[in-house]
XYZ file of C-alpha atoms in Angstrom:
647
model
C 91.213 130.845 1.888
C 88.037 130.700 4.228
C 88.404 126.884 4.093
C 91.860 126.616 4.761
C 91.374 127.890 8.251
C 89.039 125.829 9.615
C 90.670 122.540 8.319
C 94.020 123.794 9.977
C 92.438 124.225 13.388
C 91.035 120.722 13.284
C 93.959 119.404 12.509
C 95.909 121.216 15.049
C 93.798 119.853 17.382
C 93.872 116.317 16.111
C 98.057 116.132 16.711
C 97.559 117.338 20.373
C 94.784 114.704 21.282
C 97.730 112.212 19.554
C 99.949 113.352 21.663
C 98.359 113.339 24.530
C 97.150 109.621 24.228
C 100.877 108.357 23.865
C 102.055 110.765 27.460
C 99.620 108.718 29.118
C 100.686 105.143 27.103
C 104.143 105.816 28.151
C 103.166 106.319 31.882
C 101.271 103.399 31.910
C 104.185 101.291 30.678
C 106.682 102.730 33.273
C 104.530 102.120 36.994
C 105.190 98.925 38.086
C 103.436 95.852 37.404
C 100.651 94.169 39.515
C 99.476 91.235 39.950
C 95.671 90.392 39.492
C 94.293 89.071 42.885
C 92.501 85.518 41.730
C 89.054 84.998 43.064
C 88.661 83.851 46.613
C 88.142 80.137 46.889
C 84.552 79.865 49.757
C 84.400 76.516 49.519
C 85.010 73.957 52.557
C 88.710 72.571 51.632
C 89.070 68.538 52.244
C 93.060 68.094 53.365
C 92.760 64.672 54.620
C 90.999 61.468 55.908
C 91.572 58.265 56.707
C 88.439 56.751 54.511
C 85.996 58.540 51.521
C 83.420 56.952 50.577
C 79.233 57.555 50.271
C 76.391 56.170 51.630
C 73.051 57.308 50.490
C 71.354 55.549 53.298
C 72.636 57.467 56.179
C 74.267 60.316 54.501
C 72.191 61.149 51.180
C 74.732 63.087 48.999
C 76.917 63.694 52.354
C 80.857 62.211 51.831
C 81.865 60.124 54.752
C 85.025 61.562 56.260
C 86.755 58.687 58.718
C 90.135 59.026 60.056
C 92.608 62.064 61.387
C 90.140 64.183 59.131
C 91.412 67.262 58.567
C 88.857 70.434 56.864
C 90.047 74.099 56.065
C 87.295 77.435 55.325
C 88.826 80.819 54.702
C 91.642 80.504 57.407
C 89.443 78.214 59.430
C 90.873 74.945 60.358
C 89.514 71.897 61.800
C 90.611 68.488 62.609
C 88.292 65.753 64.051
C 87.739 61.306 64.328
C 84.942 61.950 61.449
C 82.807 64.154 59.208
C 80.067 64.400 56.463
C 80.714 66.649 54.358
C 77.581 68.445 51.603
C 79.436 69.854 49.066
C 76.171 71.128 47.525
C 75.239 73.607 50.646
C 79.207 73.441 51.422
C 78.823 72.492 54.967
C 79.814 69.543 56.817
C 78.863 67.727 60.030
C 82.104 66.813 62.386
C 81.989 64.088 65.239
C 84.784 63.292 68.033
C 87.698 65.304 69.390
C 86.499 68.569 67.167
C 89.274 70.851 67.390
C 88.155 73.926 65.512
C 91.314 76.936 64.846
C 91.006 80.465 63.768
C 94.313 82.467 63.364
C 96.806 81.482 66.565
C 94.394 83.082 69.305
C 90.978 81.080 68.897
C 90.002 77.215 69.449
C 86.836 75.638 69.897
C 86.620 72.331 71.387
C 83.737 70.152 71.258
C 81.983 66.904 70.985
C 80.548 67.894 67.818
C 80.530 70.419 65.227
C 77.852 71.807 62.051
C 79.687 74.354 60.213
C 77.554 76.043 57.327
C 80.351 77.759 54.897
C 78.394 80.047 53.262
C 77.478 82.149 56.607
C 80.497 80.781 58.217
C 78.713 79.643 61.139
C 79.028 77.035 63.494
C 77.511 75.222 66.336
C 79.310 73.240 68.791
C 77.910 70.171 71.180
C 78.783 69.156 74.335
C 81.581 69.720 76.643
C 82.384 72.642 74.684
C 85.769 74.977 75.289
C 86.511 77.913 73.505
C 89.622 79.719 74.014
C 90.757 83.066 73.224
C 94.374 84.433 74.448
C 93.826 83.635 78.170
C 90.549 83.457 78.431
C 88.543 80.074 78.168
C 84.286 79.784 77.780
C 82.657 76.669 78.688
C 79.330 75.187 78.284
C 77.356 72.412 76.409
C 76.047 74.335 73.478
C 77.823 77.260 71.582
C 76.962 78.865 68.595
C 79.440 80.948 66.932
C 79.234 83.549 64.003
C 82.608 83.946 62.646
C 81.417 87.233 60.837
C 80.651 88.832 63.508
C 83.199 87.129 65.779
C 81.171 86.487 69.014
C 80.528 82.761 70.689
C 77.129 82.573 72.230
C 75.132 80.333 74.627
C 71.986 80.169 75.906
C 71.913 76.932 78.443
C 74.138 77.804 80.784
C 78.100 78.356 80.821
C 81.204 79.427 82.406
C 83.793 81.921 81.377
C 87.491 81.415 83.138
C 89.878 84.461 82.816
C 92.921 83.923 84.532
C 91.760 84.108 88.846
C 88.047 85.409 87.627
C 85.143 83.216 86.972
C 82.156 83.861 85.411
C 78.849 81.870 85.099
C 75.346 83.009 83.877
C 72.574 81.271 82.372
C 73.154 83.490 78.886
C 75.810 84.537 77.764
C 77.898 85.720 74.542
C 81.598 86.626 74.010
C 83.224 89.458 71.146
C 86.233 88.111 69.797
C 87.372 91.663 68.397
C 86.820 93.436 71.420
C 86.999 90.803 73.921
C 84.068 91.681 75.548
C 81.548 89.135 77.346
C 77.793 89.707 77.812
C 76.263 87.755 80.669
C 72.418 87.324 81.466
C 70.358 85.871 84.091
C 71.973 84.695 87.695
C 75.388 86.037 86.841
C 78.028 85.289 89.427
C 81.578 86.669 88.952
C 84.388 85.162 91.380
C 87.527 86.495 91.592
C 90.343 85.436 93.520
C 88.153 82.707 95.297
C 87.385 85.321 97.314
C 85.443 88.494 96.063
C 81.892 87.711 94.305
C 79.585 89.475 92.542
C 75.655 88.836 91.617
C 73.588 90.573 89.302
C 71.291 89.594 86.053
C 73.443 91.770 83.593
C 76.826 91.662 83.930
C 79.105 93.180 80.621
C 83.097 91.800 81.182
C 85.799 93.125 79.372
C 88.714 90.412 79.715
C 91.356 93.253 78.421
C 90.914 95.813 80.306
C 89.075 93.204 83.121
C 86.561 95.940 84.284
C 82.872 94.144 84.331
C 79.670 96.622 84.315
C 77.070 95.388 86.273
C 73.439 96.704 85.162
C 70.102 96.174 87.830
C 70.164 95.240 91.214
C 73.949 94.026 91.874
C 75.605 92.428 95.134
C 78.967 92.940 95.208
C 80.741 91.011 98.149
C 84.697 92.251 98.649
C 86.948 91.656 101.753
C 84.572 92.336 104.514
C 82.381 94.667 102.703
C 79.238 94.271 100.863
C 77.737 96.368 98.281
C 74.642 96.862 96.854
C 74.313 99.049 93.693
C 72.394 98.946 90.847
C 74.538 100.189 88.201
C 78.232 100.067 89.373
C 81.761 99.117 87.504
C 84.265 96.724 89.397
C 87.586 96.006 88.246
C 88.958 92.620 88.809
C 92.740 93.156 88.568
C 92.568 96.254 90.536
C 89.802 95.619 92.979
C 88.438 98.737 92.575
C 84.604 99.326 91.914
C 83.163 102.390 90.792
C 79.278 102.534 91.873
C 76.247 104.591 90.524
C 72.306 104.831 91.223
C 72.502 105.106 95.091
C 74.584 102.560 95.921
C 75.003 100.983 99.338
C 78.377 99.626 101.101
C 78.042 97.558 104.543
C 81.565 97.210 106.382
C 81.390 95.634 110.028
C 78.462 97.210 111.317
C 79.208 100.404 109.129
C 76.740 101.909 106.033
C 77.668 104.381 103.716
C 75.380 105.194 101.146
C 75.511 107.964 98.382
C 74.081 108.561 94.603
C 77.957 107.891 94.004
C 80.758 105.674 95.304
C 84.392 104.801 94.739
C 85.697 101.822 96.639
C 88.814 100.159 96.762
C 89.545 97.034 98.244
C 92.982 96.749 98.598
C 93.395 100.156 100.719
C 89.976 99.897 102.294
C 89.186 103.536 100.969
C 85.352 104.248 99.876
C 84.547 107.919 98.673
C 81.035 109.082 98.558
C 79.695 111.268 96.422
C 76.037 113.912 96.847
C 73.645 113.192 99.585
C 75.706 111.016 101.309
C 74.708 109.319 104.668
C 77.240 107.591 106.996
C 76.037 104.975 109.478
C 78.730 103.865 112.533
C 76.452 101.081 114.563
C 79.237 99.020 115.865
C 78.420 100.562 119.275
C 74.815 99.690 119.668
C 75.388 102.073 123.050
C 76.830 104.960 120.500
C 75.636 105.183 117.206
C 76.624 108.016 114.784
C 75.497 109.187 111.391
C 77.617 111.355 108.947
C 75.613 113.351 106.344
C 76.685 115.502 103.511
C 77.701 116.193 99.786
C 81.224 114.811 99.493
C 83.080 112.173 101.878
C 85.129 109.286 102.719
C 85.543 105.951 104.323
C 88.950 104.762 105.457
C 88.653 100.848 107.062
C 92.114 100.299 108.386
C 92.326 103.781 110.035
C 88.876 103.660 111.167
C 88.080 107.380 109.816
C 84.819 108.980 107.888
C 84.660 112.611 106.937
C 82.165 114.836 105.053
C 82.220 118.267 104.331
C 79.776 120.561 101.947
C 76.776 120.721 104.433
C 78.321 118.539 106.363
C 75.869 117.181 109.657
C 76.682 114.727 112.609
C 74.268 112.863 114.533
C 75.391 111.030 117.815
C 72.759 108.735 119.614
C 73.931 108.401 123.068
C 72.160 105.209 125.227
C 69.402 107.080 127.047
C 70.633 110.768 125.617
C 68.744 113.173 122.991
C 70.614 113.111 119.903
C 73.424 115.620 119.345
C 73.338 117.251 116.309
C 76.691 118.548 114.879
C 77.011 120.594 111.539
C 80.570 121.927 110.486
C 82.158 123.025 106.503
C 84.173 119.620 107.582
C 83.141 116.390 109.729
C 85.662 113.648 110.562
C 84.785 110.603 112.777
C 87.697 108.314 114.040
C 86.934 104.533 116.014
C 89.540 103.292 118.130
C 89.582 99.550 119.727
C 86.788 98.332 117.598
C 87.723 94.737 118.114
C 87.677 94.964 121.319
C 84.871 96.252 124.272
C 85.958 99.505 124.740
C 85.533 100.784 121.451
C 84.960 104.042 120.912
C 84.951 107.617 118.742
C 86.393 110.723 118.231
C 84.414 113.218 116.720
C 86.040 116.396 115.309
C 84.367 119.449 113.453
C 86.184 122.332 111.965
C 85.134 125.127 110.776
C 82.110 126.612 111.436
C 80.618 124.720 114.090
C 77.054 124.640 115.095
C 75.342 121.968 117.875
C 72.308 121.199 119.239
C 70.930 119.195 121.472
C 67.754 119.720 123.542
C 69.917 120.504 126.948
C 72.853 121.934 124.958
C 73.742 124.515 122.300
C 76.944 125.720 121.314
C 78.814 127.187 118.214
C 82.611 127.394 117.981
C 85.313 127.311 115.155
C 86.318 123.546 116.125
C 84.771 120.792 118.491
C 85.966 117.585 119.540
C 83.695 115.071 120.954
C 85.199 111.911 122.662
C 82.220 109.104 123.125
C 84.769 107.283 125.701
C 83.980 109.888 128.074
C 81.248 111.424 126.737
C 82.811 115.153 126.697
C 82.274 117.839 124.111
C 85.332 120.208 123.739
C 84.876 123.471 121.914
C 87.296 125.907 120.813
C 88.241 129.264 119.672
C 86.061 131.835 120.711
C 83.058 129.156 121.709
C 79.629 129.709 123.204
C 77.220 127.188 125.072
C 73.972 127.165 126.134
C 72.604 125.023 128.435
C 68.797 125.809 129.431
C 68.847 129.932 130.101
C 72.548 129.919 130.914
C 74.585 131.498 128.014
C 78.560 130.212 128.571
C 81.811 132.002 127.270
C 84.848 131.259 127.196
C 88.251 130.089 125.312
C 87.884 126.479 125.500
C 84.832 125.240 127.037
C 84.489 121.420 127.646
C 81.130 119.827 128.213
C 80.988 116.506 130.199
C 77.924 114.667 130.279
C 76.264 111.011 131.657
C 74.645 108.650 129.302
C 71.640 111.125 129.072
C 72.062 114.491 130.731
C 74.785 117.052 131.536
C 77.511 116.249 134.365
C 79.457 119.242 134.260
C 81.033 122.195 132.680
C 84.915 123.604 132.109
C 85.189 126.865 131.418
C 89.333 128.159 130.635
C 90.332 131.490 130.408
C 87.689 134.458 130.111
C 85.534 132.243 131.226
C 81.814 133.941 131.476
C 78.228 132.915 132.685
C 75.159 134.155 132.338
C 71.758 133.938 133.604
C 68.764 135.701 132.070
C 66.353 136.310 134.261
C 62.343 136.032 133.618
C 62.943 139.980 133.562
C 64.522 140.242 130.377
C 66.968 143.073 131.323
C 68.608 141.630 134.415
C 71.000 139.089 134.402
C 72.941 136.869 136.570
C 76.922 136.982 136.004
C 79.499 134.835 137.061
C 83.017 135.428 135.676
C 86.340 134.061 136.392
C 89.596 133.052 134.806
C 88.569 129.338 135.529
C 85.198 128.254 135.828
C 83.952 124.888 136.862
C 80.219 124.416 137.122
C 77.873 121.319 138.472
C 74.897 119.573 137.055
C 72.407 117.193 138.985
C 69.743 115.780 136.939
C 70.132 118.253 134.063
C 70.179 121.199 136.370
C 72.846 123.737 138.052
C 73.862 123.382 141.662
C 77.013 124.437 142.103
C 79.351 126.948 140.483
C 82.936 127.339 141.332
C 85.299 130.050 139.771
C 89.422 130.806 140.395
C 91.417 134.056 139.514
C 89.625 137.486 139.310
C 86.128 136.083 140.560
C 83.190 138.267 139.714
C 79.449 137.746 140.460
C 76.769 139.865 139.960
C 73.305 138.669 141.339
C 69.799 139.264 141.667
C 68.196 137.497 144.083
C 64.431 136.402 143.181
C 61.862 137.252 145.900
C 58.568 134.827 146.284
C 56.654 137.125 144.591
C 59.170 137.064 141.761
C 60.079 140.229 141.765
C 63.697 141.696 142.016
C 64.364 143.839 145.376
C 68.352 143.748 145.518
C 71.168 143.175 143.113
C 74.728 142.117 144.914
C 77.875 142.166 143.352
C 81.517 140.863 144.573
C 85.158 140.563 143.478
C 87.470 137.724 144.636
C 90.323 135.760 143.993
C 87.975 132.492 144.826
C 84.232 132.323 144.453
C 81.741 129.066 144.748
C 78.196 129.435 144.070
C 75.197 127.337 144.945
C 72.502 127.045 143.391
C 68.982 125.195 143.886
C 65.649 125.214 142.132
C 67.785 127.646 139.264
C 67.906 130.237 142.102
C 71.200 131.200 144.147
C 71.274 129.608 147.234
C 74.363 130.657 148.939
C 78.068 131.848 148.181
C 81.652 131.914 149.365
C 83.965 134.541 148.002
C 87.973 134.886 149.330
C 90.212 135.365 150.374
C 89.648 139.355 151.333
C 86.271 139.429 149.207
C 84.807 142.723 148.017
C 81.295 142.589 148.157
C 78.502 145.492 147.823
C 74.238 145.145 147.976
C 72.337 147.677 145.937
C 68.854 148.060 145.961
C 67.579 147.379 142.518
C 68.160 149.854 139.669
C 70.982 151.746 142.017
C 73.913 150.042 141.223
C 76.358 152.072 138.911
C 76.621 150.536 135.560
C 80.404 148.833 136.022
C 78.301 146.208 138.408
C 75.419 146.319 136.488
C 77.036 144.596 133.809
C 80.862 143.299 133.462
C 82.932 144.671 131.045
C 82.795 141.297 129.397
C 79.380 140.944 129.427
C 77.445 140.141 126.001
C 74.408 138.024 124.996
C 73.540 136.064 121.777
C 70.438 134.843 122.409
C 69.992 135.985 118.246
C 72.911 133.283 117.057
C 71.984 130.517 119.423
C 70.950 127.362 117.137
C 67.042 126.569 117.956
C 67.132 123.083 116.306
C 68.565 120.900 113.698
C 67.030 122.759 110.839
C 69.195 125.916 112.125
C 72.592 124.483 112.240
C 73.576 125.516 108.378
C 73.280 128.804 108.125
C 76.460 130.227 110.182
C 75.352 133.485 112.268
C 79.052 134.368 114.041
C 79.422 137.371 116.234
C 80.184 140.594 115.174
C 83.899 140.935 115.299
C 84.247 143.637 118.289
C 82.396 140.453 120.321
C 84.726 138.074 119.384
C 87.014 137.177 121.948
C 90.613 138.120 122.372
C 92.734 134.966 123.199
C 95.278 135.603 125.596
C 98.703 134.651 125.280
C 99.738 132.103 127.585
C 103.685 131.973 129.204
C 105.543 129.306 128.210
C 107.732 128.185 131.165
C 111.696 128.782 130.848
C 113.652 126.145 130.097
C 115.814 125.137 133.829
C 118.287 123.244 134.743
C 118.999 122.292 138.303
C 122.660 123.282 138.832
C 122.566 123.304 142.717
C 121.348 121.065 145.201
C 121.166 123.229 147.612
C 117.819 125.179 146.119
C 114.481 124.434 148.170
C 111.761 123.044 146.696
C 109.697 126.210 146.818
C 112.339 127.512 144.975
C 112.539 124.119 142.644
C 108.744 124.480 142.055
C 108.397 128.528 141.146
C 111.153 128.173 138.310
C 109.361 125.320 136.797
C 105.628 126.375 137.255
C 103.814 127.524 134.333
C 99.981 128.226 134.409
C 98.531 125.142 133.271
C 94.898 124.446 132.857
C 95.536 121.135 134.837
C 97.353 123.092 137.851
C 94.896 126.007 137.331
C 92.206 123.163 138.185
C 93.681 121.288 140.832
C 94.427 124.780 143.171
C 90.721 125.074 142.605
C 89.117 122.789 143.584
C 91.607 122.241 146.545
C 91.243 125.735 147.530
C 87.701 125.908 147.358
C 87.246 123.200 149.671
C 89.250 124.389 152.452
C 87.614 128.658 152.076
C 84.962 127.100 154.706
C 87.776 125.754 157.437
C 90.306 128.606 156.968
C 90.125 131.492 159.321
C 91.453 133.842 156.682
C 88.766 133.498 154.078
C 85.675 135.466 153.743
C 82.175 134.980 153.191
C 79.286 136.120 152.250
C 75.809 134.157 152.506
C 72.752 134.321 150.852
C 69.862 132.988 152.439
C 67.170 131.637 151.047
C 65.450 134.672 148.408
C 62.387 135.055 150.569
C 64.735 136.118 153.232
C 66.246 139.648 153.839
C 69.746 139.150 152.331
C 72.761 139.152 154.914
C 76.241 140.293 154.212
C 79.396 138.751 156.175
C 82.183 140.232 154.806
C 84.863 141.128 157.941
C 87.079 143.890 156.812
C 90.437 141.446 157.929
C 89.092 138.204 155.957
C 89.055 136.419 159.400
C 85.037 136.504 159.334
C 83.551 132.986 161.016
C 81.081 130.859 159.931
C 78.215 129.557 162.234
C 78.675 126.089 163.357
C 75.345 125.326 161.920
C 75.619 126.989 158.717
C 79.573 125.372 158.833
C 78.253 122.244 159.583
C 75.847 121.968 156.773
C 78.323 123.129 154.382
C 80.825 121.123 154.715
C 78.975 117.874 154.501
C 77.285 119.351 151.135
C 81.073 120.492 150.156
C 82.223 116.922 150.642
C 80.243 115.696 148.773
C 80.623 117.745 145.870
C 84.298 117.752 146.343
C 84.425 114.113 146.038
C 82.610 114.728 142.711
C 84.794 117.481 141.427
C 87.736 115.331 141.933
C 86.897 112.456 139.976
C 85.146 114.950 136.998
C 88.665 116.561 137.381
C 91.040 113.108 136.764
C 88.168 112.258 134.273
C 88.996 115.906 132.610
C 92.875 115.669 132.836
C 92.530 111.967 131.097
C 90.052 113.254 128.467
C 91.770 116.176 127.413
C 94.907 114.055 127.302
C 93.408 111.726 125.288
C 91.798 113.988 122.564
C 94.663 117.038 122.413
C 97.464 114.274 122.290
């Protein structure tokens, strides 16, 4: 009994292993039948020639191949004149009209032809043409690895790929990529027009974007680039530059560490530290700097922004310096003489220049007629004259200040070498005059206010005056008040110093931020506004009522007080007309101040009918004519300027 169970277990075991064995039989004889793959025939194929034959001579063991000799290797076929074929290293030698076929998308046209079938490489001779989809190589010498599927040449060749061409003294094409890899004096045309130079040049005939590696000229439309890594696209037109690269357009640079350019839409976008150049003007040059911007050519318009700075060199003028969150430059008539540009900035704005400061939120700055317009709650310096105002417009000559525009609020003032005294002009309109740089003449309209200390020899301060007026000139010589008209029915007071109550001690305007004015270039970025009660208020202005003229019979004053509307061009105009004729009208007061060694004298008739002396009249008047004739042509210049730029 003790050996009966062993043997049954063993047995047991011996019917499932049986059974087992035929399962798996009985699979195998249901799956499907396949058939064994035969060995791969590697040897060079003879299909056909004209004439076989040997000679040991010429040839050694070579066969002579003459005649429409046709040769097949592993899907490679080739038909040429003649051959010599070595079966023993299975290679052959092919002479005239080689034709050489791989698949239904690569030829290779030659002279001659060594193929070596055992590392399926070949070499072609002379006036050599391979082809691959649309793309055709040329040169004199080609060696190609079918392996590793590239064509290679090292004397000198030419790649055509549809409207591109492609030459370098190296080269060597991908087959299974389609890439090229060019070396040494690589020039890429494309459309007979665009050209590119470099020493290493990678071309992609797919997706037709070429990578050019080392210095790189790349010469598009009317631009020229120079990068030394940068992408270009030959379909598209588009380049896509790296390593500081540098575009020249008509007399324009832009340079940054990046750069996008496209050639069809003339748009170039800059990328970190980016500098602008716009010489086309040798009389008005301008540089853009900052971290992002671009160049549009056909609308003649640069901007940067993220520490954005503007620099405008003037013929004969300090440069301006200009720093804004944005920058935008526009040209206008640049093929023609009167070219010029339009800067704006916006927000944010800080300027200097070594006669004038300002900050606002947004400035416009016309080159054609050399004016700076600032606005929303602006300020200007100009020497130790702080100016307020709504919109304040600077004009100036090729190299100094012409003359100031003050609208609405309009404030200036005057510190004194006493640091708590200061001059005050204020006015609704405000119009002041430089000569050489410096102040002469100040003229204000609508609620006229001066307050004024008047400098002794000594330099020391005995009286302070102060006067209210609808109309108010000042003038001014050597940076001291000369003399000045107030009217009509002025209001006028003298105080000696320190006595006069604090309402003409200071207007209720008054402020000064000497602590936010920029001291140089290297203080423009840092943006130091006013504290908000300071800021100004901007004052609604009426629109005028829409009319209609439904009566002949209404007179023109009539006509012309249902159409007026206070315009800054009116507001102007009545200025400077009115100012002109306070000296000749009986009605108009006056106050003079002679010179400040002099004990001041105060003319101010209680019925505004005060008159002037002939002498003082006469001397006036000629220096009024003058400067009228001046205001009115700074005026039309102003009306055309602000037309031009607000349009």
């Amino acid at each position: 009994m003790k050996h009966f169970i062993p043997f049954r277990r063993s047995y047991l075991f011996a019917v499932g292993l049986l059974f087992v064995c035929l399962l798996q039989a009985y699979a195998l004889t249901m799956m499907p039948s396949r058939k064994r793959s035969k060995p791969r025939d590697e040897r060079i194929q003879i299909h056909h020639a004209d004439l076989l034959f040997r000679d040991v001579a010429t040839t050694g063991d070579g066969q002579v191949l003459k005649g429409n000799v046709q040769l097949s290797h592993s899907g490679m076929r080739l038909t040429c004149d003649s051959a010599v074929f070595y079966e023993a290293s299975n290679s052959f030698m092919a002479y005239g009209s080689v034709k050489f076929r791989q698949g239904d998308t690569l030829s290779l046209i030659g002279d001659s032809l060594y193929y070596d079938g055992t590392s399926q490489f070949a070499r072609v001779f002379r006036n050599v043409e391979m082809r691959h989809h649309k793309m055709t190589l040329y040169t004199e010498l080609l060696n190609y690895d079918r392996i590793k599927g590239s064509g290679f040449y090292d004397t000198g060749g030419k790649i055509v790929d549809g409207k591109t061409v492609l030459t370098s003294q190296k080269g060597e094409y991908f087959t299974d990529k389609r890439d090229a890899q060019f070396n040494e004096d690589v020039l890429l045309i494309n459309n007979k027009k665009d050209s590119l130079l470099t020493n290493d040049l990678h071309y992609n005939t797919r997706s037709k974007w070429a990578h050019a590696t080392g210095p790189t000229n790349l010469f598009s439309g009317g631009s020229h680039i120079y990068t030394i890594d940068g992408q270009y696209n030959t379909r598209t037109e588009r380049a896509h530059l790296t390593q500081r690269p540098q575009l020249f357009n008509k007399g324009r640079k832009l340079v940054g560490d990046s750069i996008s350019y496209d050639k069809n839409t003339g748009y170039s976008e800059a990328f970190r530290n980016i500098i602008f150049i716009d010489s086309v003007d040798i009389n008005n040059k301008n540089i853009l700097l900052g971290d992002y911007g671009y160049y549009n050519e056909p609308k003649g318009e640069a901007m940067v922004t993220e520490r954005a700075l503007g620099k405008n060199f003037s013929r004969g003028a300090d440069t301006l310096f200009v720093h804004a969150d944005t920058l935008r430059l526009y040209s206008y008539n640049l093929k023609t003489d009167s070219a010029y540009r339009v800067l704006h900035g916006y927000p944010h704005v800080r300027s200097y220049r070594t006669d004038v400061q300002a900050i606002c939120d947004s400035l416009v700055f016309n080159s054609a007629f050399n004016v700076l317009s600032l606005y929303r709650d602006p300020i200007a310096w100009s020497d130790d004259r702080q100016i307020l105002g709504e919109e304040i417009n600077v004009y100036a000559n090729d190299s100094t200040i012409d003359s100031i525009y003050i609208e609405r609020q309009a404030l200036i003032v005057q510190s004194l070498p006493d640091s708590t005294l200061f001059n005050q002009v204020a006015g609704n309109l405000m119009q002041a005059y430089f000569r050489n740089g410096d102040l002469y003449q100040t003229r204000v309209d609508g609620n006229s206010i001066l307050v004024n200390y008047p400098m002794e020899k000594d330099t020391s301060f005995l009286y302070q005056n102060y006067c209210e007026a609808a109309k108010l000139r000042v003038d001014v010589r050597d940076k001291k008040m000369q003399r000045f008209w107030a009217g009509p029915s002025p209001i006028a007071k003298t105080y000696p110093i320190g006595m006069a109550p604090q309402e003409h001690n200071r207007l209720s305007n008054f402020a000064w931020f000497s602590h936010i004015r920029p001291t140089g270039p290297d203080d423009l970025f840092e943006w130091k506004p006013k504290s908000t009660a300071m800021r100004l208020k901007e004052m609604p202005r009426r629109n005028a009522p829409l009319q209609s003229l439904q009566s002949s019979s209404l007179s023109p004053l009539n006509s012309a007080s249902t159409n007026s509307d206070s315009t800054t061009s009116f507001l102007k105009k009545s200025a400077d007309s009115s100012l002109d004729n306070l000296q000749s009208t009986d009605s108009s007061g006056e106050i003079k101040i002679k010179d400040s060694e002099d004990t001041i004298n105060n003319h101010v008739d209680e019925d505004s009918t005060t008159a002037i002396s002939k002498e003082f009249s006469t001397k006036s008047t000629s220096a009024s004519t003058s400067s009228n004739s001046r205001t009115s042509k700074t005026s039309a210049r102003k009306s055309h300027t602000k037309s031009g730029v607000h349009k």
